[in-house]
PDB file of C-alpha atoms in Angstrom:
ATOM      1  CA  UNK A   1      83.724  96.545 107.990  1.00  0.00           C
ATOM      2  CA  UNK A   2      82.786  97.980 104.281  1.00  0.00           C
ATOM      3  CA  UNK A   3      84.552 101.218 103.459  1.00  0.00           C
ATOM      4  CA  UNK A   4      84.003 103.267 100.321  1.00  0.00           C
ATOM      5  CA  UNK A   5      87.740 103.786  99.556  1.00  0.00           C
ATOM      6  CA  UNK A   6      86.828 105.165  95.922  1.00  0.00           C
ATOM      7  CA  UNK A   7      84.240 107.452  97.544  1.00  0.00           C
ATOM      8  CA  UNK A   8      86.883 108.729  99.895  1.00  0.00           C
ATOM      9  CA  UNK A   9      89.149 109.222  97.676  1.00  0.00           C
ATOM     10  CA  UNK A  10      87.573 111.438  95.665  1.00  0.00           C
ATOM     11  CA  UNK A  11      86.416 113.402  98.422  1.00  0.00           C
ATOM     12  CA  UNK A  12      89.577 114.550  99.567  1.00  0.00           C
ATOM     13  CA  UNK A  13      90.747 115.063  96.353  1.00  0.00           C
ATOM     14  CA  UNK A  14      88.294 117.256  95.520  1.00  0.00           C
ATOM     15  CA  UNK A  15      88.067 119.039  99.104  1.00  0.00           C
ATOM     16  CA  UNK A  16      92.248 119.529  97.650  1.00  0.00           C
ATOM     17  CA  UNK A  17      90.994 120.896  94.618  1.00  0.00           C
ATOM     18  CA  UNK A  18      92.813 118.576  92.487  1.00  0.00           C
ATOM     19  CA  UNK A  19      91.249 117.202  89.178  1.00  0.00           C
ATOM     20  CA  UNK A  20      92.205 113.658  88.591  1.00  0.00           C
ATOM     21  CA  UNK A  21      94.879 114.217  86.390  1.00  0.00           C
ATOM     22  CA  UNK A  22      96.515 116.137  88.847  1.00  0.00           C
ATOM     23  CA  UNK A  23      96.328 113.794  91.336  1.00  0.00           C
ATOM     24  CA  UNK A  24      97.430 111.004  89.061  1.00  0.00           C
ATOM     25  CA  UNK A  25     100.711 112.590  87.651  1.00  0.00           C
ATOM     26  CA  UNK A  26     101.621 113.782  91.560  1.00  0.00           C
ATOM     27  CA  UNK A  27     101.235 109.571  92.098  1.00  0.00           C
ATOM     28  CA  UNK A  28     102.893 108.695  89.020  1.00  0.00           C
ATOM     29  CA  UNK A  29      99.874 106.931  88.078  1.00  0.00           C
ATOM     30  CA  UNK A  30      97.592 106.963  85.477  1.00  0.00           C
ATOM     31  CA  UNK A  31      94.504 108.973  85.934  1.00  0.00           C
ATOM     32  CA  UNK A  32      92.476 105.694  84.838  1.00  0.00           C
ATOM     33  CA  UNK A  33      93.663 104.385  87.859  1.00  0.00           C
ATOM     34  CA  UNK A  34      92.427 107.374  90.074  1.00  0.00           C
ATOM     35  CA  UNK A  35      89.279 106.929  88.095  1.00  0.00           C
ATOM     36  CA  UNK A  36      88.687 103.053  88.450  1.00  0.00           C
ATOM     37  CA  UNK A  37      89.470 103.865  92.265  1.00  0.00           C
ATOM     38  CA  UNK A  38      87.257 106.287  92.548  1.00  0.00           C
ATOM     39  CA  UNK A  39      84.395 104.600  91.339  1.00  0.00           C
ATOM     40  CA  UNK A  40      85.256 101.423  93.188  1.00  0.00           C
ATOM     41  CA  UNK A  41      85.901  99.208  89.805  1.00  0.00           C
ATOM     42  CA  UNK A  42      89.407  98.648  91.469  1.00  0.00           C
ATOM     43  CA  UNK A  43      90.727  98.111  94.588  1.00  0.00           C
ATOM     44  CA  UNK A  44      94.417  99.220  95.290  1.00  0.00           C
ATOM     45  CA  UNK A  45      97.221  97.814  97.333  1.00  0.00           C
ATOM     46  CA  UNK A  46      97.951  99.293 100.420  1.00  0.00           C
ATOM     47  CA  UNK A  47     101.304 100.639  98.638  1.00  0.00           C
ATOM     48  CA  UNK A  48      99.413 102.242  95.864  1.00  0.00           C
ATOM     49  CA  UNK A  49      97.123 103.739  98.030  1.00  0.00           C
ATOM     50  CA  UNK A  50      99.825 105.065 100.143  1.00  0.00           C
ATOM     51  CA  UNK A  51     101.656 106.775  97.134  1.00  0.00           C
ATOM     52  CA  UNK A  52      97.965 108.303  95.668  1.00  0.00           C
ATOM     53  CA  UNK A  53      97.096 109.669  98.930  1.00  0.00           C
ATOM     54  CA  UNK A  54     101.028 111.025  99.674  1.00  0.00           C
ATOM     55  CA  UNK A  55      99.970 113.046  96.504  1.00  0.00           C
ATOM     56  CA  UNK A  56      97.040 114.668  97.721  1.00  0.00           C
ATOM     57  CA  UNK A  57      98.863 114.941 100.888  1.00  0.00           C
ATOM     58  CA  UNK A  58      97.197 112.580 103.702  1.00  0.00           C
ATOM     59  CA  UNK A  59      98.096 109.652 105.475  1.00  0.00           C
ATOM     60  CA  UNK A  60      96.187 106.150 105.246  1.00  0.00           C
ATOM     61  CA  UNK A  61      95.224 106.776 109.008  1.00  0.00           C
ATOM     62  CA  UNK A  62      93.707 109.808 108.374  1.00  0.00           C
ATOM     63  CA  UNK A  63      92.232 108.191 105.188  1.00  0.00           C
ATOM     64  CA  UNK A  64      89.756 106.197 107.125  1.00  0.00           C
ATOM     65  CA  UNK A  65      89.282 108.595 109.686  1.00  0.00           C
ATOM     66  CA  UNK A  66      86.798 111.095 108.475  1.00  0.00           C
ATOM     67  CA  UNK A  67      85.379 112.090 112.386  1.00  0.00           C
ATOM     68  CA  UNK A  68      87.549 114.843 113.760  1.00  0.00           C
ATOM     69  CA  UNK A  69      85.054 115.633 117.191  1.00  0.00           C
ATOM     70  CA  UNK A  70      84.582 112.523 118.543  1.00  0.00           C
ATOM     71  CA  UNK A  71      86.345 112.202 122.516  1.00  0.00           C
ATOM     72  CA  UNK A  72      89.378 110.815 122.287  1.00  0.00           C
ATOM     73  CA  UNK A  73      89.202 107.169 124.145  1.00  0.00           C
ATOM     74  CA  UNK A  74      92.255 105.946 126.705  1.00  0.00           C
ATOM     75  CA  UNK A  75      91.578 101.968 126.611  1.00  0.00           C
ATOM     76  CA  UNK A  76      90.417  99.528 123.189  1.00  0.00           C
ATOM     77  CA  UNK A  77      88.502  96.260 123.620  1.00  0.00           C
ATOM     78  CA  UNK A  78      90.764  93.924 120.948  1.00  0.00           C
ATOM     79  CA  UNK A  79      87.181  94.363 118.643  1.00  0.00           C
ATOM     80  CA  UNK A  80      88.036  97.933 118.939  1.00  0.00           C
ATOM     81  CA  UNK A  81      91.113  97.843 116.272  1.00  0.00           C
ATOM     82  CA  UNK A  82      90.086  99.593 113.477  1.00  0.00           C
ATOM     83  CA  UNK A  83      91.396  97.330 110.408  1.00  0.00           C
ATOM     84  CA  UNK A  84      93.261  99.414 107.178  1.00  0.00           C
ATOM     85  CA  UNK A  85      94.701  96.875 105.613  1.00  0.00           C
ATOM     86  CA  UNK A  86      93.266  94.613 102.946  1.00  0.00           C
ATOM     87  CA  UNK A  87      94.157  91.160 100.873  1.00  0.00           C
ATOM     88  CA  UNK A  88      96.914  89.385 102.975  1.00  0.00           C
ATOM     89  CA  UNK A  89      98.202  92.155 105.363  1.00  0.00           C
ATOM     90  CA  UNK A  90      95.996  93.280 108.217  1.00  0.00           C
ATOM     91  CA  UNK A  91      96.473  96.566 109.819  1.00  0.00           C
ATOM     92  CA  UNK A  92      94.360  96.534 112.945  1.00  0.00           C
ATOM     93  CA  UNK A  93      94.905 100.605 114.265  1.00  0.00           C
ATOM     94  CA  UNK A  94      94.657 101.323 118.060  1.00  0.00           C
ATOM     95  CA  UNK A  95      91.329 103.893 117.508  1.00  0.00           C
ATOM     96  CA  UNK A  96      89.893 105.001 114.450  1.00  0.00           C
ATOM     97  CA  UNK A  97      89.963 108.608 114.450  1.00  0.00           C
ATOM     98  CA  UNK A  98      93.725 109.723 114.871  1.00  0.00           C
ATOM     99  CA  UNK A  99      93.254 113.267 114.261  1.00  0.00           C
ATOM    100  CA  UNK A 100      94.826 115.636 116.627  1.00  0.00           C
ATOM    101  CA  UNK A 101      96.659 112.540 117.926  1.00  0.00           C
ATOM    102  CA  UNK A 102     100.673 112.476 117.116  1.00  0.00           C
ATOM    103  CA  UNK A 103     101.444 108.568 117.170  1.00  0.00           C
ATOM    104  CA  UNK A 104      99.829 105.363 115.743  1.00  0.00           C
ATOM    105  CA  UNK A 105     100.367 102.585 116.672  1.00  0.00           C
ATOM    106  CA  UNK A 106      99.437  99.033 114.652  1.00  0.00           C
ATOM    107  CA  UNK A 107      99.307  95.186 115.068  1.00  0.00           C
ATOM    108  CA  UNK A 108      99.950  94.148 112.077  1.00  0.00           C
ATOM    109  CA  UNK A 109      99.992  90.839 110.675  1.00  0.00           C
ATOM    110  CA  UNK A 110     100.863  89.476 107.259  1.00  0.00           C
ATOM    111  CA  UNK A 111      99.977  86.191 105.336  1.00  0.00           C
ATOM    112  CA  UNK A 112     102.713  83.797 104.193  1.00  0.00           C
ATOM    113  CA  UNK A 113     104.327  85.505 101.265  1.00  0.00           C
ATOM    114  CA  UNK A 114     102.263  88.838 101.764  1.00  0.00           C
ATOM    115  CA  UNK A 115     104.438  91.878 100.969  1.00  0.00           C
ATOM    116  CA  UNK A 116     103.714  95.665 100.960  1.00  0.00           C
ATOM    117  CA  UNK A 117     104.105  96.129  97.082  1.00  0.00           C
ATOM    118  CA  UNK A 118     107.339  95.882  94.756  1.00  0.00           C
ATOM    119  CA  UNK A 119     107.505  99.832  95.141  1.00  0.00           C
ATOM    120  CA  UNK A 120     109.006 100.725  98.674  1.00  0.00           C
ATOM    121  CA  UNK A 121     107.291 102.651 100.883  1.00  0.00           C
ATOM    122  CA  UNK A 122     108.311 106.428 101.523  1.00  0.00           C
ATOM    123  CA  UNK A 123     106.552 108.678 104.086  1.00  0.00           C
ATOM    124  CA  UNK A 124     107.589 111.299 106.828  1.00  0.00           C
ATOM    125  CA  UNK A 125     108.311 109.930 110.159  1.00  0.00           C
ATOM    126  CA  UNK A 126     109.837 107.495 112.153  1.00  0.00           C
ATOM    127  CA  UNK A 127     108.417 104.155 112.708  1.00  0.00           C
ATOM    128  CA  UNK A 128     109.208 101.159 114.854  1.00  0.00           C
ATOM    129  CA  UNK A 129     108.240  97.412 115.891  1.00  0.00           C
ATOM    130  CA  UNK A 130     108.355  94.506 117.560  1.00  0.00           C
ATOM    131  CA  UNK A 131     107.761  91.252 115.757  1.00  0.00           C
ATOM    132  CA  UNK A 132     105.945  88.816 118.288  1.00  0.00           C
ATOM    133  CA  UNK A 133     105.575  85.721 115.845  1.00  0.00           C
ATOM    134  CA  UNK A 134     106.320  84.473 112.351  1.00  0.00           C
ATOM    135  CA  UNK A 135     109.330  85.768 110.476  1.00  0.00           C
ATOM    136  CA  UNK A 136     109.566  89.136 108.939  1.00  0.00           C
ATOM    137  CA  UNK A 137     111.720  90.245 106.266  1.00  0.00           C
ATOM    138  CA  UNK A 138     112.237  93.920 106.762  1.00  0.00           C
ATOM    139  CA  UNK A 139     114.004  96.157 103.813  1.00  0.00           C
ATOM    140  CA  UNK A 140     114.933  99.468 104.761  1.00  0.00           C
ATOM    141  CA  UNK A 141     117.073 101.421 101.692  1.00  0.00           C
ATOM    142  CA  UNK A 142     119.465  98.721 100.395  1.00  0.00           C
ATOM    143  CA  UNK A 143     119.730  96.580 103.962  1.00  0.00           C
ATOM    144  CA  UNK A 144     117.787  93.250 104.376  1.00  0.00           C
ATOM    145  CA  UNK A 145     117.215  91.565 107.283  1.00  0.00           C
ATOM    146  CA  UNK A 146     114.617  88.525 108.737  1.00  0.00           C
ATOM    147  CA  UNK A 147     113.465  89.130 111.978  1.00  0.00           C
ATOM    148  CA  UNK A 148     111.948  86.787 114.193  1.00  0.00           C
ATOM    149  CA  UNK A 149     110.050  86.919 117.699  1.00  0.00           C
ATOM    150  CA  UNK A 150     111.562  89.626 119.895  1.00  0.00           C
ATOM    151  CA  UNK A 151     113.595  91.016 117.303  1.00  0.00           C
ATOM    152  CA  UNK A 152     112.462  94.491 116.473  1.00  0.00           C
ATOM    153  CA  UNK A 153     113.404  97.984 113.900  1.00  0.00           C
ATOM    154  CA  UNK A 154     113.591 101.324 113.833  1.00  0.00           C
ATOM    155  CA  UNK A 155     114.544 103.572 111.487  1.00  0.00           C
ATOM    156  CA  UNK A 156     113.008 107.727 109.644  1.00  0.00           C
ATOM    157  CA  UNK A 157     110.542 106.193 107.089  1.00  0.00           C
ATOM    158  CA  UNK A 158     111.732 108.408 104.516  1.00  0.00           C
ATOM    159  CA  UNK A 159     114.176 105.974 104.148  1.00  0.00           C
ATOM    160  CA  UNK A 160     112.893 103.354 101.041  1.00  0.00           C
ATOM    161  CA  UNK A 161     111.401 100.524 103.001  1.00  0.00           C
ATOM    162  CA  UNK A 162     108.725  97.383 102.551  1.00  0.00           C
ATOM    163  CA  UNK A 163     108.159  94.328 105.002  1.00  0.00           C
ATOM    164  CA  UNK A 164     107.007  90.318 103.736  1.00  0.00           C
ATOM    165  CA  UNK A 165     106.387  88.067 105.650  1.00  0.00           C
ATOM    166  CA  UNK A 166     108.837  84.617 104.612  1.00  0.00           C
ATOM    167  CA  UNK A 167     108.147  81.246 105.955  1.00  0.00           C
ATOM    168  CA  UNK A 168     105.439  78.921 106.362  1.00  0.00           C
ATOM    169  CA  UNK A 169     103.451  80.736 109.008  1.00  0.00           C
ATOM    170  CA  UNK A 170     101.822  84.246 109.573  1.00  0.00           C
ATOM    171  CA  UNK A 171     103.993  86.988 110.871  1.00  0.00           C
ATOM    172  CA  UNK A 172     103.038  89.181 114.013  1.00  0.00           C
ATOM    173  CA  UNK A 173     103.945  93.111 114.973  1.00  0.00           C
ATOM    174  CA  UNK A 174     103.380  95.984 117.035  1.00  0.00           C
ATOM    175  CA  UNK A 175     104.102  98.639 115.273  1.00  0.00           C
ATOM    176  CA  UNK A 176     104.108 102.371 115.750  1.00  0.00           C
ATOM    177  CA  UNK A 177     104.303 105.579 113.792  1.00  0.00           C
ATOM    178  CA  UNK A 178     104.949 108.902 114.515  1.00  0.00           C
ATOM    179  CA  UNK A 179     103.240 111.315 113.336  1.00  0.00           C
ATOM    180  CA  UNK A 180     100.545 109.094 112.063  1.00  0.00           C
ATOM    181  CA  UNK A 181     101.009 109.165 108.215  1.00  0.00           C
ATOM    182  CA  UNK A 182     100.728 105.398 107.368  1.00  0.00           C
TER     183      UNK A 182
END
């Protein structure tokens, strides 16, 4: 699946009203880097495009979910999973349009060495999960711990957080989110 993330990106920002700039210093970003974005001559982490789109603000989920009146489905064929992640973490979403909805809920899984960015992750919510293979190191504020199969977390994801995946093999989760501003 091919999305125009700069494209996007630009569209909300302008349906926000905010000139680059503005976005930029509410990111603490450059507003080169909203440009290259924006005209697709970069592609950003998921972290960075997490803390560009808290500054607007919107969560990744409703990022890539630009159809508000489509029925609401009950049951997801596995081909179904809506994938926003990119590079060595894949975010496979249960449904693709989360609008209206108040929980999402991921299966995530991560590369060998594949983090979510150097910068910790800060959002409103609470957020949970279950790792089902692999080994996942899971930082939440200044507490580190691996998890392996069966072991889960849970904790308010304002709370300074980031996940990598350590050891030799990939890492599986369920995850979920509530409200829905991954």
């Amino acid at each position: 699946m091919s999305v125009d993330i700069g494209g996007r990106l630009r569209y909300l920002r302008m349906a926000h009203n905010l000139s680059q700039r503005e976005l930029a210093k509410r990111a603490g970003v450059t507003n080169s880097t909203i440009s290259l974005i924006e005209s697709n001559a970069s592609n950003p982490s998921v972290g960075a495009l997490k803390r560009i789109l808290d500054g607007i603000p919107i969560g990744l989920a409703e990022f890539f979910a630009f159809e508000p009146d489509r029925p609401k489905k009950a049951f997801y064929r596995a081909d179904e999973l809506t994938e926003i992640g990119k590079g060595g973490i894949s975010y496979r979403q249960l449904g693709d349009n989360l609008f209206g909805r108040s929980l999402q809920i991921l299966k995530e899984c991560y590369q060998p060495g594949a983090d979510t960015g150097k910068v910790p992750l800060v959002h409103d919510g609470e957020e949970g999960g279950i790792v089902l293979s692999g080994r996942l190191e899971v930082t939440v504020d200044d507490e580190r711990r691996i998890l392996g199969p069966g072991d889960a977390y849970y904790f308010e994801s304002r709370r300074p957080h980031r996940f990598r995946c350590v050891g030799p093999v990939p890492c599986e989760v369920i995850s979920a989110c509530t409200p829905p501003t991954f």
